[in-house]
Short mmCIF file of C-alpha atoms in Angstrom, two decimals:
data_model
loop_
_atom_site.label_atom_id
_atom_site.label_comp_id
_atom_site.label_asym_id
_atom_site.label_seq_id
_atom_site.Cartn_x
_atom_site.Cartn_y
_atom_site.Cartn_z
CA MET A 1 0.00 -0.01 -0.01
CA MET A 2 1.48 3.34 -1.03
CA LEU A 3 1.92 6.01 1.63
CA PHE A 4 2.71 9.56 0.72
CA ALA A 5 3.96 12.08 3.25
CA ALA A 6 1.71 14.85 4.28
CA ALA A 7 2.99 17.64 6.32
CA ALA A 8 2.90 18.12 10.01
CA MET A 9 0.13 19.01 12.38
CA ALA A 10 0.62 21.35 15.29
CA PHE A 11 -1.55 21.50 18.40
CA VAL A 12 -2.34 24.68 20.35
CA SER A 13 -4.88 25.22 23.12
CA CYS A 14 -7.60 27.80 22.85
CA GLN A 15 -7.88 30.53 25.46
CA LYS A 16 -9.34 29.07 28.65
CA ASN A 17 -12.62 30.15 30.13
CA GLU A 18 -12.58 31.59 33.62
CA ILE A 19 -13.95 28.25 34.81
CA ALA A 20 -12.21 25.54 32.76
CA PRO A 21 -14.42 22.69 31.64
CA GLU A 22 -13.38 19.12 32.41
CA TYR A 23 -12.20 18.79 28.82
CA GLU A 24 -11.22 22.16 27.42
CA GLN A 25 -11.28 22.86 23.73
CA THR A 26 -8.04 22.17 21.84
CA ILE A 27 -7.30 23.02 18.21
CA LEU A 28 -5.36 20.59 16.03
CA THR A 29 -3.72 22.03 12.92
CA PHE A 30 -2.82 19.79 10.00
CA THR A 31 -0.69 21.22 7.18
CA SER A 32 0.24 19.64 3.86
CA SER A 33 2.18 20.69 0.79
CA ASN A 34 2.61 17.24 -0.79
CA PRO A 35 0.75 17.39 -4.15
CA GLU A 36 0.18 13.63 -4.29
CA THR A 37 -2.20 13.73 -1.30
CA LYS A 38 -4.41 16.54 -2.56
CA THR A 39 -7.92 16.16 -3.87
CA GLU A 40 -8.67 17.84 -7.18
CA TRP A 41 -7.14 17.29 -10.62
CA ASN A 42 -6.24 20.62 -12.27
CA GLY A 43 -5.06 19.11 -15.58
CA SER A 44 -1.49 18.31 -14.58
CA THR A 45 -1.40 17.56 -10.82
CA ILE A 46 -3.76 17.06 -7.87
CA VAL A 47 -4.44 20.01 -5.59
CA TRP A 48 -6.42 20.76 -2.42
CA SER A 49 -9.75 22.54 -2.89
CA ALA A 50 -11.48 25.30 -0.92
CA LYS A 51 -13.95 23.88 1.69
CA ASP A 52 -12.07 20.57 1.93
CA LYS A 53 -12.62 19.00 5.38
CA ILE A 54 -11.23 15.96 7.21
CA ARG A 55 -12.17 13.93 10.32
CA VAL A 56 -9.53 12.92 12.90
CA ALA A 57 -9.60 10.24 15.62
CA CYS A 58 -7.14 9.78 18.51
CA LEU A 59 -5.79 6.57 20.04
CA LEU A 60 -4.27 7.59 23.43
CA GLY A 61 -2.27 4.64 24.76
CA GLN A 62 -4.72 1.76 24.24
CA ALA A 63 -7.84 3.92 24.61
CA TRP A 64 -9.77 5.62 21.82
CA GLN A 65 -11.08 9.09 22.58
CA ASN A 66 -14.52 10.74 22.52
CA ASN A 67 -16.18 13.69 24.25
CA ASN A 68 -15.91 11.87 27.62
CA GLY A 69 -12.17 11.07 27.27
CA ASP A 70 -11.23 7.39 27.16
CA VAL A 71 -13.73 5.15 25.41
CA THR A 72 -14.90 2.33 27.65
CA GLY A 73 -17.29 -0.61 27.25
CA THR A 74 -19.49 -0.40 24.18
CA ALA A 75 -19.11 3.36 23.78
CA LYS A 76 -18.10 4.72 20.40
CA ALA A 77 -14.98 6.70 19.50
CA LYS A 78 -15.22 10.09 17.79
CA LEU A 79 -13.91 11.38 14.51
CA TYR A 80 -13.48 15.13 15.03
CA GLN A 81 -14.33 17.30 12.04
CA SER A 82 -12.02 20.00 10.80
CA ASN A 83 -12.92 23.44 9.57
CA GLY A 84 -13.02 23.89 5.80
CA LEU A 85 -10.03 25.12 3.86
CA PRO A 86 -10.49 28.86 3.15
CA GLU A 87 -8.76 29.02 -0.22
CA ASP A 88 -8.79 27.06 -3.49
CA LYS A 89 -5.76 25.33 -5.03
CA GLN A 90 -3.40 26.59 -2.31
CA ALA A 91 0.20 25.45 -2.24
CA GLU A 92 -0.03 24.48 1.42
CA ALA A 93 -3.22 23.19 2.98
CA LYS A 94 -3.86 23.78 6.67
CA PHE A 95 -6.72 22.07 8.50
CA THR A 96 -7.83 23.20 11.94
CA VAL A 97 -9.67 20.61 13.97
CA PRO A 98 -11.56 21.69 17.11
CA THR A 99 -11.44 18.97 19.82
CA ASN A 100 -12.01 18.72 23.58
CA PHE A 101 -8.87 16.71 24.47
CA ASN A 102 -7.63 17.12 28.05
CA GLU A 103 -3.88 17.78 27.89
CA ALA A 104 -3.29 16.31 31.35
CA ASN A 105 -4.74 13.01 30.18
CA PHE A 106 -1.81 12.66 27.74
CA THR A 107 0.87 12.76 30.48
CA GLY A 108 3.08 9.67 30.47
CA LYS A 109 1.24 8.18 27.46
CA THR A 110 1.80 7.94 23.74
CA SER A 111 -0.80 8.83 21.10
CA LYS A 112 -1.50 8.25 17.43
CA PHE A 113 -3.94 10.13 15.16
CA TYR A 114 -5.96 8.76 12.24
CA ALA A 115 -7.85 10.67 9.61
CA ILE A 116 -10.49 10.25 6.92
CA TYR A 117 -11.03 12.53 3.92
CA PRO A 118 -13.54 13.84 2.99
CA ASP A 119 -15.41 14.51 6.21
CA ALA A 120 -18.78 13.58 4.66
CA ALA A 121 -17.51 10.07 3.84
CA THR A 122 -17.98 8.88 7.41
CA ASP A 123 -20.05 9.53 10.53
CA VAL A 124 -18.87 11.32 13.67
CA ASP A 125 -19.03 8.21 15.84
CA PHE A 126 -17.52 4.83 15.03
CA THR A 127 -16.98 1.45 16.68
CA ALA A 128 -13.18 1.45 16.87
CA PRO A 129 -11.15 0.50 15.04
CA ASN A 130 -13.69 0.04 12.24
CA ALA A 131 -15.11 3.13 10.54
CA VAL A 132 -17.83 2.90 7.88
CA VAL A 133 -17.05 5.06 4.86
CA THR A 134 -18.96 5.76 1.70
CA ILE A 135 -17.87 6.09 -1.92
CA PRO A 136 -20.98 7.88 -3.33
CA SER A 137 -22.97 6.13 -5.99
CA THR A 138 -23.90 9.53 -7.46
CA GLN A 139 -20.97 11.79 -8.28
CA SER A 140 -20.90 15.28 -9.82
CA VAL A 141 -18.10 16.47 -12.06
CA ALA A 142 -17.43 19.86 -13.61
CA GLY A 143 -14.68 20.23 -16.16
CA ASP A 144 -11.64 17.94 -16.24
CA THR A 145 -11.60 16.72 -12.63
CA PHE A 146 -13.24 14.12 -10.36
CA ASP A 147 -15.80 14.73 -7.61
CA LYS A 148 -13.69 15.64 -4.56
CA ASN A 149 -16.45 14.27 -2.29
CA ALA A 150 -15.75 10.83 -3.73
CA ASP A 151 -11.93 10.97 -3.37
CA LEU A 152 -11.47 8.80 -0.28
CA LEU A 153 -8.22 9.15 1.72
CA TRP A 154 -6.97 7.52 4.94
CA GLY A 155 -4.26 9.09 7.07
CA LYS A 156 -2.19 8.19 10.12
CA SER A 157 0.40 9.95 12.21
CA GLU A 158 3.61 8.83 13.86
CA GLN A 159 3.53 7.90 17.51
CA VAL A 160 3.75 10.94 19.84
CA ALA A 161 4.95 11.00 23.43
CA GLY A 162 2.74 13.04 25.70
CA PHE A 163 0.63 15.90 24.44
CA PRO A 164 1.93 17.08 21.07
CA THR A 165 3.66 20.46 21.30
CA GLU A 166 5.56 20.30 18.02
CA ALA A 167 4.77 19.31 14.42
CA VAL A 168 3.59 15.70 13.99
CA SER A 169 4.01 13.97 10.60
CA MET A 170 0.85 12.57 9.03
CA TYR A 171 1.00 10.03 6.19
CA TRP A 172 -1.88 9.50 3.75
CA THR A 173 -3.11 6.68 1.55
CA ARG A 174 -5.64 7.17 -1.20
CA LEU A 175 -8.18 4.35 -0.97
CA VAL A 176 -9.96 4.81 -4.30
CA ALA A 177 -9.08 4.29 -7.93
CA HIS A 178 -9.46 7.29 -10.30
CA ALA A 179 -11.16 6.36 -13.53
CA ASP A 180 -10.48 8.81 -16.36
CA ILE A 181 -12.99 7.67 -19.00
CA THR A 182 -13.24 8.84 -22.62
CA LEU A 183 -16.46 8.17 -24.53
CA LYS A 184 -15.96 7.92 -28.33
CA GLY A 185 -18.53 7.99 -31.13
CA LEU A 186 -21.07 10.42 -29.64
CA GLY A 187 -22.78 13.22 -31.57
CA ALA A 188 -20.45 16.22 -31.98
CA GLY A 189 -21.62 19.30 -30.02
CA GLU A 190 -24.06 17.41 -27.79
CA LYS A 191 -24.03 18.33 -24.09
CA VAL A 192 -23.58 15.38 -21.75
CA ASN A 193 -25.97 15.47 -18.76
CA SER A 194 -25.03 12.20 -17.10
CA VAL A 195 -23.34 8.83 -17.49
CA VAL A 196 -24.47 5.67 -15.69
CA LEU A 197 -21.92 2.81 -15.45
CA THR A 198 -23.09 -0.65 -14.27
CA ALA A 199 -20.48 -3.32 -13.79
CA GLN A 200 -21.00 -7.11 -13.42
CA ASP A 201 -23.30 -8.33 -10.69
CA GLY A 202 -21.76 -8.46 -7.23
CA LEU A 203 -18.90 -6.10 -7.93
CA ALA A 204 -18.06 -3.62 -5.16
CA LEU A 205 -17.80 -0.54 -7.33
CA VAL A 206 -19.10 2.13 -4.91
CA GLY A 207 -21.25 2.16 -1.75
CA LYS A 208 -20.41 1.58 1.92
CA PHE A 209 -17.13 0.03 3.04
CA ASN A 210 -15.44 -0.85 6.34
CA VAL A 211 -12.03 0.69 6.98
CA ASP A 212 -9.82 -0.48 9.78
CA ILE A 213 -8.72 2.99 10.78
CA THR A 214 -5.45 1.73 12.27
CA THR A 215 -4.32 -0.06 9.10
CA GLY A 216 -6.36 1.40 6.24
CA GLU A 217 -7.55 -2.09 5.30
CA VAL A 218 -10.82 -1.92 3.36
CA SER A 219 -13.61 -4.52 3.25
CA SER A 220 -17.12 -4.47 1.76
CA ASN A 221 -20.13 -3.43 3.82
CA THR A 222 -23.01 -2.51 1.51
CA PRO A 223 -21.45 -2.22 -1.95
CA GLN A 224 -23.15 -1.26 -5.21
CA ASN A 225 -22.18 -2.06 -8.80
CA THR A 226 -23.63 1.10 -10.38
CA VAL A 227 -22.24 4.64 -10.33
CA THR A 228 -23.98 7.68 -11.82
CA VAL A 229 -21.83 10.64 -12.87
CA ASN A 230 -23.68 13.92 -13.33
CA CYS A 231 -21.79 16.24 -15.68
CA THR A 232 -21.54 20.00 -15.89
CA ASP A 233 -20.00 21.85 -18.87
CA LEU A 234 -19.21 18.62 -20.67
CA THR A 235 -19.68 18.94 -24.46
CA VAL A 236 -18.83 16.32 -27.05
CA ASP A 237 -15.99 17.62 -29.21
CA GLU A 238 -15.84 17.72 -32.99
CA THR A 239 -14.34 14.22 -33.11
CA GLY A 240 -17.22 12.73 -31.09
CA GLU A 241 -15.28 12.38 -27.84
CA ALA A 242 -16.09 13.42 -24.28
CA SER A 243 -14.06 12.65 -21.17
CA PHE A 244 -15.03 12.53 -17.49
CA TRP A 245 -13.73 11.18 -14.17
CA ALA A 246 -15.18 8.82 -11.51
CA CYS A 247 -13.86 7.59 -8.17
CA ILE A 248 -14.43 3.89 -7.55
CA ASN A 249 -13.30 1.11 -5.25
CA PRO A 250 -10.19 -0.61 -6.71
CA CYS A 251 -11.52 -3.60 -8.60
CA THR A 252 -11.44 -5.58 -11.83
CA ILE A 253 -14.30 -4.98 -14.26
CA THR A 254 -15.25 -7.71 -16.76
CA SER A 255 -18.53 -6.29 -18.09
CA LEU A 256 -19.97 -2.79 -18.23
CA ASP A 257 -23.33 -1.34 -19.20
CA ILE A 258 -23.14 2.30 -20.19
CA VAL A 259 -26.02 4.75 -20.48
CA VAL A 260 -25.15 8.27 -21.66
CA ASP A 261 -27.80 11.01 -21.47
CA THR A 262 -27.19 14.09 -23.61
CA ASP A 263 -29.34 17.06 -24.56
CA ALA A 264 -30.10 15.36 -27.90
CA ALA A 265 -30.27 11.61 -27.24
CA THR A 266 -29.82 8.69 -24.92
CA TYR A 267 -27.05 6.17 -25.77
CA THR A 268 -27.06 2.63 -24.40
CA ILE A 269 -24.43 -0.09 -24.91
CA SER A 270 -23.10 -3.16 -23.10
CA LYS A 271 -19.44 -4.19 -23.14
CA THR A 272 -18.38 -7.72 -22.32
CA GLY A 273 -15.48 -10.08 -22.99
CA PHE A 274 -12.74 -7.89 -21.47
CA GLU A 275 -10.92 -7.56 -18.18
CA ARG A 276 -9.81 -4.14 -16.92
CA GLU A 277 -8.15 -3.63 -13.50
CA PHE A 278 -8.61 -0.29 -11.78
CA LEU A 279 -5.69 0.29 -9.46
CA GLN A 280 -5.74 2.10 -6.13
CA ASN A 281 -4.26 5.61 -6.13
CA LYS A 282 -3.78 5.58 -9.90
CA ARG A 283 -5.21 7.57 -12.79
CA ASN A 284 -6.75 4.67 -14.73
CA THR A 285 -7.65 5.65 -18.31
CA LEU A 286 -10.41 3.81 -20.12
CA PRO A 287 -11.65 4.56 -23.67
CA ILE A 288 -15.19 3.38 -24.46
CA ASN A 289 -16.37 3.17 -28.08
CA MET A 290 -20.03 4.26 -28.23
CA ALA A 291 -20.22 4.16 -32.04
CA GLU A 292 -22.42 1.02 -31.99
CA ALA A 293 -24.56 2.15 -29.10
CA ASP A 294 -28.37 2.18 -29.37
CA ARG A 295 -29.07 5.90 -29.82
CA VAL A 296 -32.60 7.13 -29.04
CA PRO A 297 -33.16 10.77 -30.07
CA LYS A 298 -35.12 13.00 -27.77
CA GLU A 299 -38.39 14.65 -28.80
CA THR A 300 -38.29 16.76 -31.90
CA GLY A 301 -40.17 19.99 -32.64
CA GLU A 302 -42.42 20.74 -35.59
CA GLU A 303 -39.52 21.69 -37.79
CA GLY A 304 -37.73 18.44 -37.01
CA GLY A 305 -35.11 19.95 -34.75
CA ASP A 306 -34.43 18.97 -31.13
CA VAL A 307 -36.66 20.51 -28.49
CA ASP A 308 -34.84 23.24 -26.63
CA ALA A 309 -35.31 21.44 -23.28
CA LYS A 310 -33.73 22.66 -20.11
CA TYR A 311 -32.59 20.31 -17.35
CA TYR A 312 -32.69 20.31 -13.60
CA VAL A 313 -29.85 18.36 -11.94
CA LYS A 314 -29.75 17.13 -8.36
CA VAL A 315 -27.80 19.29 -5.89
CA THR A 316 -25.14 17.11 -4.26
CA GLU A 317 -22.87 19.83 -2.79
CA ALA A 318 -24.00 22.86 -0.85
CA PRO A 319 -23.22 26.10 -2.73
CA GLU A 320 -21.97 29.24 -1.07
CA ASP A 321 -25.09 31.02 -2.29
CA TRP A 322 -28.36 29.07 -2.68
CA SER A 323 -29.90 31.69 -4.92
CA GLY A 324 -31.16 30.18 -8.18
CA THR A 325 -33.95 28.29 -9.97
CA TYR A 326 -34.94 24.85 -8.67
CA VAL A 327 -37.60 22.18 -8.29
CA LEU A 328 -38.21 20.52 -4.90
CA VAL A 329 -38.35 16.78 -5.29
CA CYS A 330 -39.25 13.71 -3.21
CA GLU A 331 -37.29 10.98 -4.88
CA SER A 332 -38.83 8.19 -2.79
CA THR A 333 -42.28 8.96 -4.31
CA ASN A 334 -41.14 10.41 -7.69
CA GLU A 335 -42.94 13.65 -6.97
CA VAL A 336 -42.20 17.34 -7.25
CA MET A 337 -43.71 20.25 -5.34
CA LYS A 338 -46.17 22.37 -7.33
CA GLY A 339 -46.60 26.02 -6.40
CA PRO A 340 -49.62 27.25 -4.40
CA GLU A 341 -53.07 27.19 -5.97
CA GLY A 342 -56.48 28.55 -4.87
CA THR A 343 -57.15 28.60 -1.15
CA ASN A 344 -54.94 25.65 -0.30
CA LYS A 345 -52.64 26.01 2.69
CA TYR A 346 -50.18 23.57 1.26
CA CYS A 347 -48.44 22.86 -2.08
CA GLU A 348 -49.54 19.83 -4.04
CA ALA A 349 -47.16 16.88 -4.74
CA VAL A 350 -47.33 15.88 -8.39
CA SER A 351 -45.64 13.04 -10.28
CA VAL A 352 -42.39 13.70 -12.12
CA THR A 353 -39.98 11.65 -14.25
CA ILE A 354 -36.45 11.47 -12.88
CA SER A 355 -33.71 10.05 -15.08
CA ASN A 356 -30.19 9.64 -13.70
CA ASN A 357 -30.65 12.47 -11.17
CA THR A 358 -31.92 14.76 -13.98
CA ILE A 359 -35.37 16.20 -14.70
CA SER A 360 -36.25 17.67 -18.10
CA SER A 361 -38.19 20.92 -18.14
CA THR A 362 -40.51 19.31 -20.76
CA SER A 363 -41.88 17.01 -18.01
CA LEU A 364 -42.66 19.86 -15.62
CA ASP A 365 -45.57 22.22 -15.14
CA ASP A 366 -44.23 25.82 -15.01
CA ALA A 367 -45.91 26.16 -11.57
CA CYS A 368 -43.33 23.65 -10.17
CA VAL A 369 -40.39 26.00 -10.65
CA ILE A 370 -39.06 27.57 -7.45
CA THR A 371 -37.03 30.76 -7.31
CA VAL A 372 -34.68 31.12 -4.33
CA ALA A 373 -33.32 34.61 -3.49
CA LYS A 374 -31.11 35.85 -0.71
CA VAL A 375 -32.61 38.19 1.93
CA SER A 376 -31.24 39.82 5.06
CA GLY A 377 -29.21 37.84 7.59
CA GLY A 378 -27.96 35.32 5.06
CA ASN A 379 -31.42 33.77 4.79
CA TYR A 380 -33.54 33.13 1.69
CA CYS A 381 -37.06 33.66 0.38
CA LEU A 382 -38.95 31.16 -1.83
CA SER A 383 -41.45 31.89 -4.57
CA ALA A 384 -43.40 29.56 -6.85
CA ASN A 385 -46.36 30.07 -9.14
CA GLU A 386 -45.97 33.85 -8.67
CA LYS A 387 -46.40 33.63 -4.89
CA TYR A 388 -43.95 33.92 -1.99
CA ILE A 389 -44.05 30.95 0.40
CA GLY A 390 -44.15 31.43 4.17
CA MET A 391 -45.80 30.35 7.41
CA PRO A 392 -48.55 32.30 9.25
CA LYS A 393 -47.82 30.56 12.60
CA ASP A 394 -46.27 27.48 14.12
CA GLY A 395 -48.06 24.58 12.47
CA THR A 396 -48.19 22.68 9.19
CA ASP A 397 -50.07 25.39 7.26
CA LEU A 398 -48.23 27.46 4.68
CA SER A 399 -49.11 31.02 3.70
CA PHE A 400 -48.69 32.71 0.33
CA SER A 401 -48.30 36.34 -0.63
CA ASP A 402 -47.89 38.52 -3.72
CA SER A 403 -45.19 40.44 -1.88
CA LEU A 404 -42.42 39.35 0.50
CA GLN A 405 -43.41 39.46 4.14
CA ASP A 406 -41.10 39.42 7.15
CA THR A 407 -42.27 36.99 9.82
CA GLY A 408 -42.40 33.39 8.64
CA TYR A 409 -41.21 34.05 5.07
CA TYR A 410 -37.49 33.55 5.63
CA TRP A 411 -35.85 30.13 5.18
CA SER A 412 -32.41 28.53 5.67
CA PHE A 413 -30.89 25.78 3.53
CA ASN A 414 -28.65 22.84 4.54
CA LEU A 415 -27.54 19.69 2.78
CA ASN A 416 -27.02 16.54 4.83
CA SER A 417 -24.67 13.66 4.17
CA GLN A 418 -27.39 11.77 2.28
CA LYS A 419 -27.71 14.75 -0.15
CA ASN A 420 -31.16 15.58 1.21
CA VAL A 421 -32.02 19.28 1.52
CA ILE A 422 -33.29 20.70 4.84
CA ILE A 423 -35.26 23.92 4.21
CA SER A 424 -36.01 25.27 7.69
CA ASN A 425 -38.21 28.22 8.56
CA THR A 426 -36.20 30.82 10.46
CA THR A 427 -39.12 31.95 12.61
CA TYR A 428 -40.50 28.54 13.44
CA THR A 429 -37.20 26.70 13.40
CA GLU A 430 -38.51 23.20 13.98
CA ARG A 431 -40.59 23.36 10.82
CA VAL A 432 -39.21 22.09 7.51
CA LEU A 433 -40.61 22.53 3.96
CA ALA A 434 -40.96 18.89 2.92
CA ARG A 435 -43.20 16.13 1.59
CA SER A 436 -45.74 14.51 3.96
CA SER A 437 -44.50 11.35 5.65
CA THR A 438 -47.86 9.72 4.75
CA THR A 439 -47.67 8.27 1.23
CA ASN A 440 -51.31 9.02 0.35
CA THR A 441 -51.12 12.62 1.60
CA LYS A 442 -49.76 14.14 -1.58
CA ARG A 443 -48.61 17.51 -0.36
CA PHE A 444 -45.63 19.58 0.59
CA THR A 445 -45.94 21.84 3.63
CA ALA A 446 -44.30 22.66 6.99
CA TYR A 447 -43.57 19.45 8.92
CA LYS A 448 -41.54 18.23 11.87
CA SER A 449 -41.78 14.63 10.57
CA TYR A 450 -41.55 14.15 6.79
CA LYS A 451 -40.20 12.24 3.84
CA ALA A 452 -36.74 13.33 2.77
CA VAL A 453 -36.63 15.83 -0.13
CA GLN A 454 -33.98 16.90 -2.62
CA LEU A 455 -33.32 20.01 -4.65
CA TYR A 456 -32.74 19.92 -8.42
CA ARG A 457 -31.15 23.06 -9.85
CA LEU A 458 -31.68 24.47 -13.32
CA GLN A 459 -28.54 24.04 -15.41
CA ASP A 460 -27.30 27.00 -17.43
#
């Protein structure tokens, strides 16, 4: 297994409160300038990206650590989350990790630190030494790089005596294989929306895996043999080629079904009778000839040309600014929220066709389109079907207005690790704009208990 040196991490205590807690806050700082351990391809090397985060666990002597100090019995250890990197493509990455380690507890003991990147790949708590990590089955790529949220890394430090007061070396191993795939024989000038790759049955291509955090050894947990890659700004060149990346579990593929969705057609082909090994921590190139694929053109207009359809693509990474044009979807019921109508105090849930995390505008009623705009305090307002959406009081009812109101009309947005969106009312903070938890109650309104929902954003 290849290890590549990362830089050192320094530890400094935060300023104490007047009355020190039992475990005071301590900040761990990780720095790295080694290009081989970074997480975004820029065309010639791999670099760290803005907002990158890691999680770090501590083994103190023979005891794992959590918020209560030494882990005992059946308690779980903790992977502490770092703050995000403030800058993009920086020469030296520096992660700061807030913890609550008690320095006195380190006296006379040795410690080692273990890390997982990215932070969203694993949960906060784990049953040491086994952490469950996820290689996402849906990945989003923009330009000539892979999805950094799928680039799984494992790190470990050297052994440290006592509480670290100087730099501590951290070594990293990349756990995934990078697949750099070139599709050949597509229609020149077509825009690629998504690519679905399905390998032979039983292959652990993506999904959940167990990682022994002390050794980096990986084993299957709940694997999947299909990965969907949503593409942004990917256009087939004049020779009929288009290239994209995917991060997968190192494996050997012997058959592959490929479905390519473009703005003009859907291509489907199956490849068998080959054997291709995808190596860990390698850029594995794979050309795929689509010339003999089954090509199904999309709807045509009266003049015989392609319909000028627009597409909404699932949001899988929280943007800095949520302003934009969306549809609110419940994938588990294949429904989308329709804007307010009549005297209803809710928004109707209507059926929608979702293909590879993409929704065509031709399958939507115009009333389903949501506009999100920033308002004061970093919050947002929502409007659909020419009405602003708010809440008149604490309860499930929604209210609608021709003009933006203050109380109850401001919302906040968050994206959880399952890529579900949480749209919370800022006045009635326990209320979330979501789909009813009851299957037969086909409505979106303000709930405390609900079916998970997702946002799909209009692509430029």
